């Protein structure tokens, strides 16, 4: 039984390798498509290499600090976590940037073929991430049996996650905003127009943000949730190794369920793409629930739980995922009132559109947080903190598919861009655009899931932190009346707000640089606007790369340094408050930004379909403003909150023994 | 000594009466000015009357519920609180709407005369509020000696506060946005142009929002902080009535200091208006600090404190006020980098301007919250929860002047509007515009103060809630690991976000209605654009009045009903978590919205001064968008958070005995 996780994770990697082969086999198309795709690929690889180089400097520094302070094992764990996370992101992105032009080519044959290939391309990243994370946690634990070293591994994954989310987010939205601000608004040329000098940088951004960024983020959530649940198992059930292995076995079953479910993602007769993708998720959930059943019923009595009181949290985890998916869909889909209300507000101008989107973003936090709260209360009531930890592990069941859906986004986005730039026939472009539109919705819904699971994972980490304190013989009470706890809560809010502020203004600054460059090229290169000369794409790529790398450092280091300062200056009570404060405030910021951002995006798309005057109307101009603001929120600042709150909690676990 | 508060509060009212006489004495000017001012006055009175009628329905209902559930005394206290708060707002606004045209007239003589009169007009509301709140609390307590009844009084004040902030905020910004969206953006006519059909509604809004709204809010903060400090004094020092009276005596001294300091608000030789106004605040703070000294040193030993450990919190309260004033000034003044960065971002378009403003708003939370945290830690360390309560009472010292500065805003804003509409000479308009510009900055800085004091007052209320539970014999622990507390914290965040969402979208919806009406008038009334015919001002006034009254009800009732549900369903632990959650999350939302909003406003003003292309440039158009979004944030949703978090805490205190 102990080797099941290792076998399954290797199987997951083999499956990913098989999918890579499938993608490689597909035809690539002709001259211009390949040329454009290559440019994107080169830009993406160049950025990721430079990003990893920057991160490597910090990683090496941190490796030695960890070695000195916590010993070699923890330092090695740190390297393993960082390496595997980076690897998953890198390979996934390599495949994405190959899949994009092949999807454009497949779209010539039809929607069905294109969907099939795009989803396969996305699934590569998905199964790489879950495979590598389960493999690293289970193998590393079996080898070392050392929890501190495992937390080190989580820290390594966290470092990559926060840099990948920030670097990728700043890159993708800096380029996107810069391209749109001049292209769409000043020059009135369409999205993905090859005359726009920032168009390649924009396409590169989709890959480094949505593919590599999301991969790093979910790798971290996966590793961290597993490790925290295992640690809690050890602390709460000192002599029962089953409590440690249960999370690993549940994950193994879920991965098998996910692999099976991918075969059900097929275009139905009514051509509904979103139905095809959701079907995969639902089947994965049901198969997991069935697979968990015998394991839970065998292990629960050993842990002195009634089987049902441990199985219900598992179901709750799956249900939370499912409903958050639905809620996010409601708030971000063109079909429903929230998005339409934003579009309608655009009729009275830019400001009305912004206000409506801000309001919808804030409103969209209500139901997910209620759902999370109910989940917490029930899981706790049934089986205490361990129940919540198991619920979180159960939520992870869908991770492989969720990442697949998210990585599907940049592939189809790129495919659509390549079709546009290569001037493929109208029919092909219609197919790629249909795929792209669904990609946007899919991306939005996966973010709701990512935040909810990150928030709950962080709560499990917090609980591990308090248990560790107890285990170290220090009776620390986190009481709200304690001014240190109270101040800690405030500091948790401070770090969430300051971090989001840094991230969002980094996008703004990067975009400004792109705007200046794009304006310069239109001014100085003769014949560019007429399409007679080619713009200097690489200049824009270079500018965005440099800006993103520079801007990501400060916000990424904030959650590493801040909790150490608070912990040592104000003590473990304040640090505990900080952890909870960052989770509470962070979840609200993240949900409101990602849902609000996606709603703005789709409000614009709804108008572009011909509603309220369609493209070029007054309402459309206002909607473009909302979309641009939303981009910075939903693809950079909002999702970067996820790794941030987990980093804080990991740091707290690493320093806890020095605080007592 | 016990009668000092009553004597001082009556003295404060007499001083306000004297100031009213001064304002009435001033000349009113000629025909057109009076005509415009009358229109504003009528609109303002009509709105306030209808607002109070709506509130009266709820008040009567709540009166009977309170009578039934908590007894007649508490129900009467509720009525007293509601009545005095409404009275202060109403008289203050009556004077403001008279002072506006007299300031316009005085501006003909010079800046000095105009400042003098505008400040006197604002001071009426200031000293009415502090006088009536101190009078109601001290007289009511002396008569009843019943703390539950006193909490009833706080509830009455809270009801008016939340309705006044919401109703006034939705009114003022709905009208303002509506006027700007068509007038400035679509038609290209200047601010306050008499051709704009919404211009009178806009002027009315300044009064009902900034004067009556702020008065209600600060009346609540004053009453609530005093009552909470007194209640804590009773609970922590059962046999020492001095602990109950100390807050009242400190307030009395502070009011005397404030009255003296008004005589120092004079235009200095360098004509710096902001210096003149700040001087008043600094002198009031220094005089209060000196006056507190002998009282604290006499009473501290009786309460078993060393004099210094009770005097330092007093100083901390004053210092927090002072520094928050400075910090908000830095983030919202045209002189410094935050505002300039927003203006610079406007060069690359609407979206960049919005993103920059959002980032600055979030960033501006950092220092005030750190300051509040330091204040909490030191006060607690020196003299426990009572020390924090005394620090909050000390912060209130500046309330009279702060309200004066805030009410100065609508007076000068109106004066500037009247000058513009009545076509007064260029020189006069320059004077009123200079006053108006300072009014904007003053308003922004007072909001930072209002939030900080509201947040700390709410913390004192929370502490009273926990002490009451203890006093009732129920040992309730608010531990972060407790899922009920955790979920309570989440629910506190939910209510803050949902409330802000409702408030901000109410502004958007109201503005949309105004936009439609203004567009209709421009379309249907011939000769309007050419200035040959008068628009139908009253139609706009009527539309805004109805919309504001309708929209304010749901968000106002939310903080009344929600804590009752949570308290009875999930118990006192969850309710405690909710209180703290709403304070933590609420402070961040409120500061980021008010500071960010004011920064957008002044970024636009900075461009209008001729920077980056000046009025009509591309950057200016983008800055107008930011300003409009900021208006909804800084004058409605943001400041309405203050009464909201206090209402939650008051409700908790009212229902606490039923929870055990």
Short mmCIF file of C-alpha atoms in Angstrom, two decimals, chain A residues 173 332 334 339 342 440 443 595-606 608 623 626-628 630-631 634-635:
data_model
loop_
_atom_site.label_atom_id
_atom_site.label_comp_id
_atom_site.label_asym_id
_atom_site.label_seq_id
_atom_site.Cartn_x
_atom_site.Cartn_y
_atom_site.Cartn_z
CA UNK A 173 -0.77 41.37 -18.20
CA UNK A 332 -18.30 35.18 -14.88
CA UNK A 334 -21.94 35.85 -20.39
CA UNK A 339 -21.81 39.99 -16.48
CA UNK A 342 -21.49 45.22 -16.10
CA UNK A 440 -11.57 32.19 -20.87
CA UNK A 443 -9.72 29.79 -16.72
CA UNK A 595 -14.18 36.84 -10.49
CA UNK A 596 -14.58 40.57 -11.03
CA UNK A 597 -11.81 40.53 -13.61
CA UNK A 598 -13.31 37.64 -15.55
CA UNK A 599 -16.75 39.27 -15.42
CA UNK A 600 -15.34 42.47 -16.97
CA UNK A 601 -13.67 40.36 -19.63
CA UNK A 602 -16.85 38.56 -20.58
CA UNK A 603 -18.95 41.73 -20.41
CA UNK A 604 -16.70 43.07 -23.14
CA UNK A 605 -17.04 39.83 -25.10
CA UNK A 606 -20.82 39.96 -24.75
CA UNK A 608 -18.52 42.29 -29.00
CA UNK A 623 -16.01 47.74 -21.62
CA UNK A 626 -13.04 47.37 -17.60
CA UNK A 627 -11.47 44.38 -19.32
CA UNK A 628 -8.02 45.92 -19.07
CA UNK A 630 -9.78 43.23 -14.86
CA UNK A 631 -6.82 41.65 -16.64
CA UNK A 634 -7.58 38.44 -12.48
CA UNK A 635 -4.30 37.28 -13.96
#
